[in-house]
XYZ file of C-alpha atoms in Angstrom:
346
model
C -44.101 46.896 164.348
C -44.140 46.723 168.033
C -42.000 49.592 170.191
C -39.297 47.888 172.476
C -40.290 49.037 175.786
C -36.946 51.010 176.160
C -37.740 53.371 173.333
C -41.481 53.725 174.033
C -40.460 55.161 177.558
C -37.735 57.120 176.080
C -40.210 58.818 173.970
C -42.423 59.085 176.647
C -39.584 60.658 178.714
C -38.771 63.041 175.746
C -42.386 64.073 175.390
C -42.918 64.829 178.886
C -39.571 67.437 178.464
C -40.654 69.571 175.856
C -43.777 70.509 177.750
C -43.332 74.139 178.573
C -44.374 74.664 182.491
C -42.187 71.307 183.501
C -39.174 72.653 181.850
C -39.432 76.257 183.538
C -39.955 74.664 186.973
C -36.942 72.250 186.202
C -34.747 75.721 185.824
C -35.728 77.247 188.667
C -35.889 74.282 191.025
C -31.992 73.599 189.748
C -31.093 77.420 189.591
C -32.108 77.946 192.876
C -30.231 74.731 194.317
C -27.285 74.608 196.379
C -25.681 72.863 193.861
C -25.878 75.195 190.993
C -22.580 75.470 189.829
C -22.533 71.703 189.796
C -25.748 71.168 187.800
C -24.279 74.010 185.315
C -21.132 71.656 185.055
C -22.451 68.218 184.848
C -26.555 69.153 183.683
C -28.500 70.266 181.262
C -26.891 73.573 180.883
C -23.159 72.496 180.403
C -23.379 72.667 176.413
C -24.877 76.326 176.488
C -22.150 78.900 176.053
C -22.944 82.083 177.572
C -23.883 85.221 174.931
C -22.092 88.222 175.558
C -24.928 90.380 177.244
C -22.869 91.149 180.317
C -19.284 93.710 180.542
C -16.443 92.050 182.690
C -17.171 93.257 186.080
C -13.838 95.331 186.382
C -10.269 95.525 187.003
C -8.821 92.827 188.420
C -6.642 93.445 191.298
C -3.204 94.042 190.873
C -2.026 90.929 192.063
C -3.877 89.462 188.926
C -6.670 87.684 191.157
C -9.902 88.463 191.370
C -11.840 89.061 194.737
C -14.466 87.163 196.351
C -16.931 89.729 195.241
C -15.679 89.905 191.517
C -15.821 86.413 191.262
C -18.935 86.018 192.320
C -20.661 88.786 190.234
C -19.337 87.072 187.156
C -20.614 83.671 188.170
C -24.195 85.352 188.640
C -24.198 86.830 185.275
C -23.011 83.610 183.388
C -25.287 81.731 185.283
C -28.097 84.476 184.023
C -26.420 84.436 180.722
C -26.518 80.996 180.616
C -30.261 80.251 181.537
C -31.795 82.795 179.142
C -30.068 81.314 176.772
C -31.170 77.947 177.564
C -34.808 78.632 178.116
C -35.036 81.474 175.626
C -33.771 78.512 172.730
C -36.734 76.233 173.441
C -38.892 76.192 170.077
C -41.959 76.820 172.180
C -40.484 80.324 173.381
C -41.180 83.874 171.388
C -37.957 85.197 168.991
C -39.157 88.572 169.350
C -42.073 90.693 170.012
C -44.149 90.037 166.779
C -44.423 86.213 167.743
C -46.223 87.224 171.054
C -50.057 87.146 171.980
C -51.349 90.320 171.225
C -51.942 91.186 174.895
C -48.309 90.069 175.921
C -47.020 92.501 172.762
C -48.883 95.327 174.681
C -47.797 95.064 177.976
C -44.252 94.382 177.034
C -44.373 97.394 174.412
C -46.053 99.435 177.135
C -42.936 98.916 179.386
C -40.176 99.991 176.977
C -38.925 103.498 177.338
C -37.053 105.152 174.526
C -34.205 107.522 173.614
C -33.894 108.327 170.763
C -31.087 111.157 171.200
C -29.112 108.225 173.037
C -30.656 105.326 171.385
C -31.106 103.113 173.979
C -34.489 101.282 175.255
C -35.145 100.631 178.797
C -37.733 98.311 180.133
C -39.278 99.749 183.661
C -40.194 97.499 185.954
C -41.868 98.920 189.166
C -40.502 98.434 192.490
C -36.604 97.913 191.133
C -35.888 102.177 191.431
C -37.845 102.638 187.747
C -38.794 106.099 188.832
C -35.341 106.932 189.186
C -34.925 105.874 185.642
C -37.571 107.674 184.558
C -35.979 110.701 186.232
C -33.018 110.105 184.181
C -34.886 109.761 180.894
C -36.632 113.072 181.349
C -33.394 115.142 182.214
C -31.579 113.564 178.819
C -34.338 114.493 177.172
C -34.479 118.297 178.753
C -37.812 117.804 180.244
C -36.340 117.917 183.620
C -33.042 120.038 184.579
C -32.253 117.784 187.042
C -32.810 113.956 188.704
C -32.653 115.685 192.125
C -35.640 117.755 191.474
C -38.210 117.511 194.572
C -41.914 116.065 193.544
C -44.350 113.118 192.774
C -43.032 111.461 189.439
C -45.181 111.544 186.763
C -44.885 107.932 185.503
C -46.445 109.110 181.759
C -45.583 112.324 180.823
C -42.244 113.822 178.827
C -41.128 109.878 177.917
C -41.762 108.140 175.155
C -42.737 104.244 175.268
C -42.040 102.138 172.324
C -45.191 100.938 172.513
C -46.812 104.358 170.492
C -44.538 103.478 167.946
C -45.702 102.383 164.586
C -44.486 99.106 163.593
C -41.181 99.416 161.315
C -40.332 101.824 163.692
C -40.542 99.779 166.881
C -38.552 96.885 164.862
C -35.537 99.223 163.762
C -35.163 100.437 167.509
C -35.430 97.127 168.571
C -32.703 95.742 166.519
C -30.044 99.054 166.587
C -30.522 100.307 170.089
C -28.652 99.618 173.372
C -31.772 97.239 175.556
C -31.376 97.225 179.260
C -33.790 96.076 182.439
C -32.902 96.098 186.148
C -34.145 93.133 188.132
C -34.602 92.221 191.770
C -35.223 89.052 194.357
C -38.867 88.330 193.502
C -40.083 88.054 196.958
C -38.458 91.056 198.285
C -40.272 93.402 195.425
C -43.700 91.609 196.090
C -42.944 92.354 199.673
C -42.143 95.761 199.024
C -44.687 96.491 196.721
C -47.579 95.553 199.541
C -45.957 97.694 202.089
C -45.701 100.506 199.283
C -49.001 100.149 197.960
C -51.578 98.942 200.768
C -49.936 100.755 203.491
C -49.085 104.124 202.009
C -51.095 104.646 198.629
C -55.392 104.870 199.175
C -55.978 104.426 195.890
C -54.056 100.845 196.262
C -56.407 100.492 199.421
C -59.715 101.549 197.601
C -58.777 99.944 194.320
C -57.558 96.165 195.810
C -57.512 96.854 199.370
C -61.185 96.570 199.902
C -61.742 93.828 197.425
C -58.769 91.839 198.684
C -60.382 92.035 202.629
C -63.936 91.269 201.658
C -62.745 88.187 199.038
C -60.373 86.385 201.453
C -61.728 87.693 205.002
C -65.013 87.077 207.034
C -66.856 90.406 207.956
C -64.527 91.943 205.916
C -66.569 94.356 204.236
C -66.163 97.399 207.014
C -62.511 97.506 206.015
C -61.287 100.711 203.847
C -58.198 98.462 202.479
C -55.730 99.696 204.545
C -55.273 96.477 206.530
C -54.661 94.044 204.061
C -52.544 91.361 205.624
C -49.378 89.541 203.829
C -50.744 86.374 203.854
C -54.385 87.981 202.177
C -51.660 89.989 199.483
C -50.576 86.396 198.423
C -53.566 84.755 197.972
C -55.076 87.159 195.898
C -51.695 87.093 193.901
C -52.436 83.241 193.387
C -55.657 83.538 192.601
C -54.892 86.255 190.144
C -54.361 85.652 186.289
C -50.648 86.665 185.293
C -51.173 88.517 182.482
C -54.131 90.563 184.321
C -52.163 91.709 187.199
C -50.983 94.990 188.028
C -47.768 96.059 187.097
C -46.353 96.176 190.168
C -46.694 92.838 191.145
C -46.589 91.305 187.705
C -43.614 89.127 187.088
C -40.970 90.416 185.498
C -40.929 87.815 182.643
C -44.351 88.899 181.537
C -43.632 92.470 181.476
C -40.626 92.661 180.177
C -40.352 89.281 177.902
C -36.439 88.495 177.877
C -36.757 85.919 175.264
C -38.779 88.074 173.168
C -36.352 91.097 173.667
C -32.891 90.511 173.453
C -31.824 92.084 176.409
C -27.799 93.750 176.146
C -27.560 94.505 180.154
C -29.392 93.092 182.840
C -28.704 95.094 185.814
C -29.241 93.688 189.515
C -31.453 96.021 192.208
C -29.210 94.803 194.877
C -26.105 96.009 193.052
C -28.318 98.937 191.888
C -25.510 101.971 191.357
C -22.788 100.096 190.056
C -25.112 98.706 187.563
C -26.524 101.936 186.473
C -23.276 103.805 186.005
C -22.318 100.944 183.500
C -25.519 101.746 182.035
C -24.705 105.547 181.648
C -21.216 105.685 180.857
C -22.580 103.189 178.110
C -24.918 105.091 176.566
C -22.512 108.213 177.038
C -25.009 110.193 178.956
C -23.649 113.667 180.218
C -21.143 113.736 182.880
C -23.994 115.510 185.970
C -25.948 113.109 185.242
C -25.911 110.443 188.304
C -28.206 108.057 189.483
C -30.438 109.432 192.199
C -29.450 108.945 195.656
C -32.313 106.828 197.585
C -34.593 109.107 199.316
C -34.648 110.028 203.072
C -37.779 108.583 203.680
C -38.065 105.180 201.813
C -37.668 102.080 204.005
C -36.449 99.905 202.043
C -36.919 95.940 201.997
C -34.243 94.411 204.331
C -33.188 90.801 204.707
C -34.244 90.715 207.764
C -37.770 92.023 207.193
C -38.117 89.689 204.109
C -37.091 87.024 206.398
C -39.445 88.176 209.016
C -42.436 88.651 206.535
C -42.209 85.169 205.034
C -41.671 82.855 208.630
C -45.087 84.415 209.607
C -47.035 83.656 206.069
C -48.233 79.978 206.116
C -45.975 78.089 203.761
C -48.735 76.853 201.123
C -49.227 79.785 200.457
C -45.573 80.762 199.138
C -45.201 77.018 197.765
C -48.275 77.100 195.658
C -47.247 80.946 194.452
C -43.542 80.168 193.810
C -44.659 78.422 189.961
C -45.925 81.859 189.107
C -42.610 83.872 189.704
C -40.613 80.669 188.468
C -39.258 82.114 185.688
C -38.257 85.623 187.351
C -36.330 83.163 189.937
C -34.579 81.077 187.542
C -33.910 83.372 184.648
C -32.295 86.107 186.787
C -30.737 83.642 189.395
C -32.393 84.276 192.408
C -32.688 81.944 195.124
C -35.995 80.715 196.420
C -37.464 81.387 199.744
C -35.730 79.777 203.103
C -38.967 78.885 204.987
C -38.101 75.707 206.709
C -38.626 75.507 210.281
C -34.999 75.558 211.228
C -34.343 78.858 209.677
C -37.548 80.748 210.461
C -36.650 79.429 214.484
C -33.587 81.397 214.223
């Protein structure tokens, strides 16, 4: 029997939204609108009702109102609340670890830091203060007396990653313990990661560096990979396969898997202390034990140096790499990129 032409394109309309890539762009194109509260409202994520994931942000005031800032901290963590929820409750996305490609399972595994004394897990993410954490871990776990402690962090020894575990073992902690991640503005830790890396670190230099300069530059093969420009750093990112970057420019959905992991605290880089002493009264860590003070000599990312960065970076370049770091924009509510001529004149 012949399809009335209304339900043939309805079909064709439904089709078209349970394909995977359109649906994560869709999020992050309306999370990162000025008219997010609106599309939460009136679109497609009015009927999701927020899970619990986040504490309220604090006393209220004692006039009974909120402030500005209160207010607007909760809205970002319902609207973060909201999205994973959304996203993560597509049938096409992972329930937990064991329905993930075996290379996605690794990586993720790889990233999750246990404690077993304060049964928590922590997934590290470099570039949002993870060897701070990592500090932390190693003075619960007596292997250092304190976070303050002067020296190059060893990023492997004295912790324990879930990923050694054996597999009942990795399931119990993954169901019983306290699961936290920090996250920050996608942009600013790519950003920060190339100053970090190709300006400071000559294994970065030797390692990429060189390859980077000779792939995307002519007569580029005198270069020792300390001169890797911005615009070079994102072209190799878009030329590079997600799942075989390096860590420290691999989105955080990919190395941390939110819908496979069932996050309880997602804690913000930009609200980075506040966050973390949640985290630590939570998991009733010791009362010396602070989170590290930021070090006298890291320059860290500013607006203004973001801002600076990205006006000066041809704009196909951040358009075509934007779909790759979708989901870290729309899942943890970050804006995308002001690059229009207007602002980058100012």
């Amino acid at each position: 029997r012949a399809v009335p032409p209304g339900r043939s394109r309805a079909r064709s309309r439904a089709a078209a939204g349970a394909a995977l890539l359109p649906s994560m762009l869709m999020f992050g194109v309306i999370l990162a609108s000025s008219g997010l509260l609106l599309m939460i409202e009136r679109g497609i994520l009015a009927q999701v009702g927020p899970p619990p994931l986040h504490p309220p942000a604090g006393p209220s005031r004692r006039d009974g109102r909120d402030s500005p800032a209160e207010v607007e901290l909760e809205v970002l963590r319902d609207t973060r609340n909201r999205t994973i929820r959304a996203l993560c409750g597509q049938r096409s996305m992972p329930r937990s670890v064991w329905e993930l490609p075996p290379g996605q399972r690794r990586t993720v595994l790889r990233h999750l830091l246990v404690s077993d004394k304060y049964r928590f897990l922590y997934c590290y993410v470099p570039k949002v203060a993870c060897s701070n954490w990592k500090r932390i871990l190693k003075v619960l776990d007596g292997a250092l007396e304190s976070v303050d402690v002067q020296g190059k962090m060893d990023h492997k020894s004295d912790l324990v990653f879930l990923g050694n575990m054996k597999p009942e073992e990795i399931s119990y902690r993954l169901k019983h313990y306290y699961k936290f991640i920090f996250v920050r503005n996608p942009m600013e830790r790519l950003l920060s990661a190339y100053r970090n890396k190709f300006g400071e670190i000559k294994e970065y230099q030797q390692k990429y560096g060189v390859e980077i300069v000779r792939r995307y530059r002519k007569n580029g093969r005198n270069s020792a990979g300390d001169d890797v420009t911005f615009s070079e750093f994102l072209q190799y990112l878009l030329d590079e396969d997600v799942e075989r970057m390096n860590e420290h420019w691999m989105p955080i959905y990919n190395l941390c898997q939110p819908c496979a992991v069932r996050y309880d605290f997602i804690g913000s880089y930009e609200r980075l202390h506040a966050d973390a002493n949640h985290v630590l009264e939570h998991i009733q860590s010791p009362s010396f034990i602070r989170f590290p003070e930021r070090q006298a000599w890291y320059k860290p990312v500013t607006a203004e140096t973001l801002h600076y960065y990205l006006c000066n970076t041809q704009r196909r370049l951040i358009k075509e790499l934007l779909p790759k770091y979708i989901l870290d924009f729309s899942l943890f509510a970050y804006p995308l990129p002001n690059i229009t001529s207007e602002f980058c004149r100012q």
